[in-house]
Amino acid sequence: MLSLIRDYLYGGVDQSLAGNGGPGCSAFRSPTRKIYETVLLGGISLFIFKYCSQNLRKGKSPSSSFMSPTRQLVLVLFCIMFGIQIGFKFATRTLIYLFQPCHMLTCLQIYLLASPEHQYTEHIFRLHIGLLQGPLLAVLFPVLDTFYLPFETEMYWIQHIAILLVPFYLASQGYPYQHSVEINFSLITYGIFLFYHMFIVQPLSLISGVNVSTVLCPAPTDPFYGPNYMVHAVWHQNFTSAENFNLAAPPRRW
């Protein structure tokens, strides 16, 4: 049974492809460097959670939880899209790639579309804005050499573009899907990003040898390819996360 689970998780991953995994990818960062970077980045994330979570104001309870037919249609189409992606992962025996941040973000957006609005909806919506650098970078620096099933590449583009469009649709619904620039939300989002990669994705990748979300070695298309790619990721992910907050905020009135 355990071997069957492993087979469906990562049995179909071609580790001979650059950036997919394998012994060379796993050894790209030395064990000592992995420990130092995990302690440093994990410590930063925990400090951010402790400091910023104390300064978040409590959201207001929405007055209505009505779901329009248009929103229901968007939800159904979004679920079908994600269901197709899960089917591809089963067919190719690469379910481990569902732990990629963009798939996790898709699940979060399905929750936002489907869940009745509550006092924390505004917080969840605003926090997820800062995670949109993932699909944005996936569009700018796509890695497509692992797709070989019909329509798999097209679904890659459809999913990542849809992830970037859903926040605009939700924002058109008004409160609680409102966004404004606030440093606490930006920092907590960055802390979530660091924590997820260091303590969830990295252990999975080390156990399986699969380079999920490039935590073992950089992607071939990474503009900062080299031994310090993880250090570069710290600042450019922080920058792109902060810029997401700025770009998604409503324009100021003069």
Tab-separated table of C-alpha atoms in Angstrom, residues 86-254:
chain	number	residue	atom	x	y	z
A	86	ILE	CA	-5.774	16.795	-10.336
A	87	GLY	CA	-6.681	14.285	-13.050
A	88	PHE	CA	-3.455	15.118	-14.898
A	89	LYS	CA	-1.455	14.513	-11.707
A	90	PHE	CA	-3.118	11.128	-11.183
A	91	ALA	CA	-2.560	10.163	-14.837
A	92	THR	CA	1.120	11.115	-14.721
A	93	ARG	CA	1.668	9.830	-11.154
A	94	THR	CA	2.951	13.214	-9.966
A	95	LEU	CA	0.491	14.067	-7.180
A	96	ILE	CA	3.317	15.609	-5.175
A	97	TYR	CA	3.155	18.636	-7.480
A	98	LEU	CA	-0.236	19.493	-5.957
A	99	PHE	CA	1.846	20.933	-3.108
A	100	GLN	CA	3.081	23.624	-5.482
A	101	PRO	CA	2.030	27.030	-4.071
A	102	CYS	CA	-0.144	27.812	-7.103
A	103	HIS	CA	-2.267	24.708	-6.495
A	104	MET	CA	-2.589	25.619	-2.813
A	105	LEU	CA	-3.589	29.130	-3.873
A	106	THR	CA	-6.217	27.640	-6.196
A	107	CYS	CA	-7.696	25.742	-3.209
A	108	LEU	CA	-7.757	28.972	-1.197
A	109	GLN	CA	-9.570	30.809	-3.989
A	110	ILE	CA	-12.119	27.996	-4.264
A	111	TYR	CA	-12.722	28.457	-0.542
A	112	LEU	CA	-13.179	32.218	-0.990
A	113	LEU	CA	-15.622	31.656	-3.847
A	114	ALA	CA	-17.609	28.931	-2.070
A	115	SER	CA	-17.545	29.861	1.604
A	116	PRO	CA	-20.229	32.065	3.204
A	117	GLU	CA	-18.736	35.406	4.127
A	118	HIS	CA	-17.643	35.784	7.768
A	119	GLN	CA	-15.576	38.126	9.917
A	120	TYR	CA	-12.269	36.648	8.709
A	121	THR	CA	-13.093	36.678	4.993
A	122	GLU	CA	-11.539	40.111	4.512
A	123	HIS	CA	-8.304	38.956	6.192
A	124	ILE	CA	-8.070	35.792	4.092
A	125	PHE	CA	-8.745	37.723	0.894
A	126	ARG	CA	-6.148	40.365	1.669
A	127	LEU	CA	-3.537	37.831	2.724
A	128	HIS	CA	-3.980	35.828	-0.464
A	129	ILE	CA	-3.287	38.951	-2.559
A	130	GLY	CA	0.337	38.850	-1.445
A	131	LEU	CA	0.686	35.243	-2.618
A	132	LEU	CA	-0.117	36.099	-6.227
A	133	GLN	CA	3.557	36.504	-7.064
A	134	GLY	CA	3.611	32.716	-7.535
A	135	PRO	CA	1.299	32.579	-10.566
A	136	LEU	CA	2.740	35.849	-11.837
A	137	LEU	CA	6.286	34.436	-11.853
A	138	ALA	CA	4.956	31.182	-13.333
A	139	VAL	CA	3.603	33.182	-16.259
A	140	LEU	CA	6.808	35.208	-16.671
A	141	PHE	CA	9.213	32.242	-16.267
A	142	PRO	CA	7.226	29.126	-17.258
A	143	VAL	CA	8.674	25.619	-16.914
A	144	LEU	CA	6.793	23.452	-19.411
A	145	ASP	CA	9.138	20.559	-20.189
A	146	THR	CA	7.335	18.210	-17.778
A	147	PHE	CA	3.998	18.375	-19.636
A	148	TYR	CA	3.289	15.817	-22.338
A	149	LEU	CA	-0.417	14.937	-22.068
A	150	PRO	CA	-2.862	16.572	-24.514
A	151	PHE	CA	-4.072	19.967	-23.263
A	152	GLU	CA	-1.764	19.832	-20.215
A	153	THR	CA	0.274	22.857	-21.287
A	154	GLU	CA	-2.883	24.808	-22.149
A	155	MET	CA	-4.304	24.043	-18.682
A	156	TYR	CA	-1.094	25.416	-17.151
A	157	TRP	CA	-1.723	28.778	-18.766
A	158	ILE	CA	-5.466	28.722	-18.072
A	159	GLN	CA	-4.962	27.990	-14.387
A	160	HIS	CA	-2.307	30.605	-13.724
A	161	ILE	CA	-4.142	33.335	-15.613
A	162	ALA	CA	-7.390	32.387	-13.827
A	163	ILE	CA	-5.658	32.666	-10.445
A	164	LEU	CA	-4.620	36.214	-11.332
A	165	LEU	CA	-8.145	37.140	-12.509
A	166	VAL	CA	-10.217	35.742	-9.616
A	167	PRO	CA	-9.150	38.489	-7.140
A	168	PHE	CA	-10.470	41.119	-9.544
A	169	TYR	CA	-13.793	39.299	-9.776
A	170	LEU	CA	-14.051	38.980	-5.987
A	171	ALA	CA	-13.119	42.637	-5.531
A	172	SER	CA	-16.022	43.570	-7.823
A	173	GLN	CA	-18.370	41.985	-5.244
A	174	GLY	CA	-17.544	44.697	-2.703
A	175	TYR	CA	-17.063	44.137	1.030
A	176	PRO	CA	-15.530	41.968	2.477
A	177	TYR	CA	-13.417	41.479	-0.662
A	178	GLN	CA	-11.659	44.776	-0.223
A	179	HIS	CA	-7.968	45.479	-0.303
A	180	SER	CA	-5.755	48.301	0.856
A	181	VAL	CA	-2.038	48.614	1.435
A	182	GLU	CA	-1.192	47.618	5.013
A	183	ILE	CA	2.278	46.554	6.090
A	184	ASN	CA	1.057	43.909	8.553
A	185	PHE	CA	-0.800	41.953	5.869
A	186	SER	CA	2.134	42.208	3.491
A	187	LEU	CA	4.594	40.903	6.076
A	188	ILE	CA	2.331	38.070	7.279
A	189	THR	CA	1.852	36.920	3.697
A	190	TYR	CA	5.622	36.870	3.290
A	191	GLY	CA	5.935	34.900	6.544
A	192	ILE	CA	3.380	32.356	5.299
A	193	PHE	CA	5.376	31.965	2.089
A	194	LEU	CA	8.633	31.320	3.980
A	195	PHE	CA	7.066	28.971	6.533
A	196	TYR	CA	5.273	26.883	3.904
A	197	HIS	CA	8.406	26.398	1.820
A	198	MET	CA	10.811	25.701	4.695
A	199	PHE	CA	8.669	23.429	6.879
A	200	ILE	CA	6.201	21.787	4.496
A	201	VAL	CA	7.528	21.769	0.934
A	202	GLN	CA	11.210	21.304	1.791
A	203	PRO	CA	10.717	18.146	3.939
A	204	LEU	CA	8.497	16.632	1.238
A	205	SER	CA	11.138	17.376	-1.379
A	206	LEU	CA	13.987	16.002	0.739
A	207	ILE	CA	12.099	12.742	1.376
A	208	SER	CA	10.993	12.256	-2.225
A	209	GLY	CA	13.951	13.798	-4.059
A	210	VAL	CA	11.476	15.839	-6.148
A	211	ASN	CA	12.219	19.532	-6.546
A	212	VAL	CA	8.802	20.907	-5.555
A	213	SER	CA	8.698	24.705	-5.896
A	214	THR	CA	12.496	24.727	-6.444
A	215	VAL	CA	13.385	24.202	-2.769
A	216	LEU	CA	16.160	21.730	-3.644
A	217	CYS	CA	17.739	23.457	-6.635
A	218	PRO	CA	16.884	26.404	-8.923
A	219	ALA	CA	14.810	26.027	-12.061
A	220	PRO	CA	16.736	26.249	-15.344
A	221	THR	CA	14.837	29.476	-16.127
A	222	ASP	CA	15.710	31.096	-12.773
A	223	PRO	CA	17.441	34.420	-13.520
A	224	PHE	CA	19.392	34.032	-10.246
A	225	TYR	CA	20.576	30.489	-10.969
A	226	GLY	CA	23.539	29.684	-8.749
A	227	PRO	CA	24.512	28.684	-5.211
A	228	ASN	CA	22.840	31.777	-3.745
A	229	TYR	CA	19.509	31.350	-5.528
A	230	MET	CA	17.646	30.789	-2.231
A	231	VAL	CA	19.101	33.986	-0.759
A	232	HIS	CA	17.982	35.886	-3.853
A	233	ALA	CA	14.520	34.327	-3.517
A	234	VAL	CA	14.215	35.893	-0.048
A	235	TRP	CA	14.414	39.444	-1.347
A	236	HIS	CA	12.721	39.091	-4.733
A	237	GLN	CA	9.753	37.213	-3.253
A	238	ASN	CA	9.420	39.893	-0.588
A	239	PHE	CA	9.585	42.576	-3.266
A	240	THR	CA	7.041	40.947	-5.565
A	241	SER	CA	4.704	40.192	-2.642
A	242	ALA	CA	4.814	43.828	-1.528
A	243	GLU	CA	4.270	45.022	-5.095
A	244	ASN	CA	1.200	42.786	-5.373
A	245	PHE	CA	-0.289	44.659	-2.442
A	246	ASN	CA	0.505	48.025	-4.029
A	247	LEU	CA	-0.799	47.119	-7.481
A	248	ALA	CA	-3.981	45.509	-6.164
A	249	ALA	CA	-4.881	48.449	-3.930
A	250	PRO	CA	-7.510	50.866	-5.243
A	251	PRO	CA	-6.090	54.069	-6.745
A	252	ARG	CA	-5.786	57.065	-4.491
A	253	ARG	CA	-8.067	60.017	-5.008
A	254	TRP	CA	-6.348	63.337	-5.484
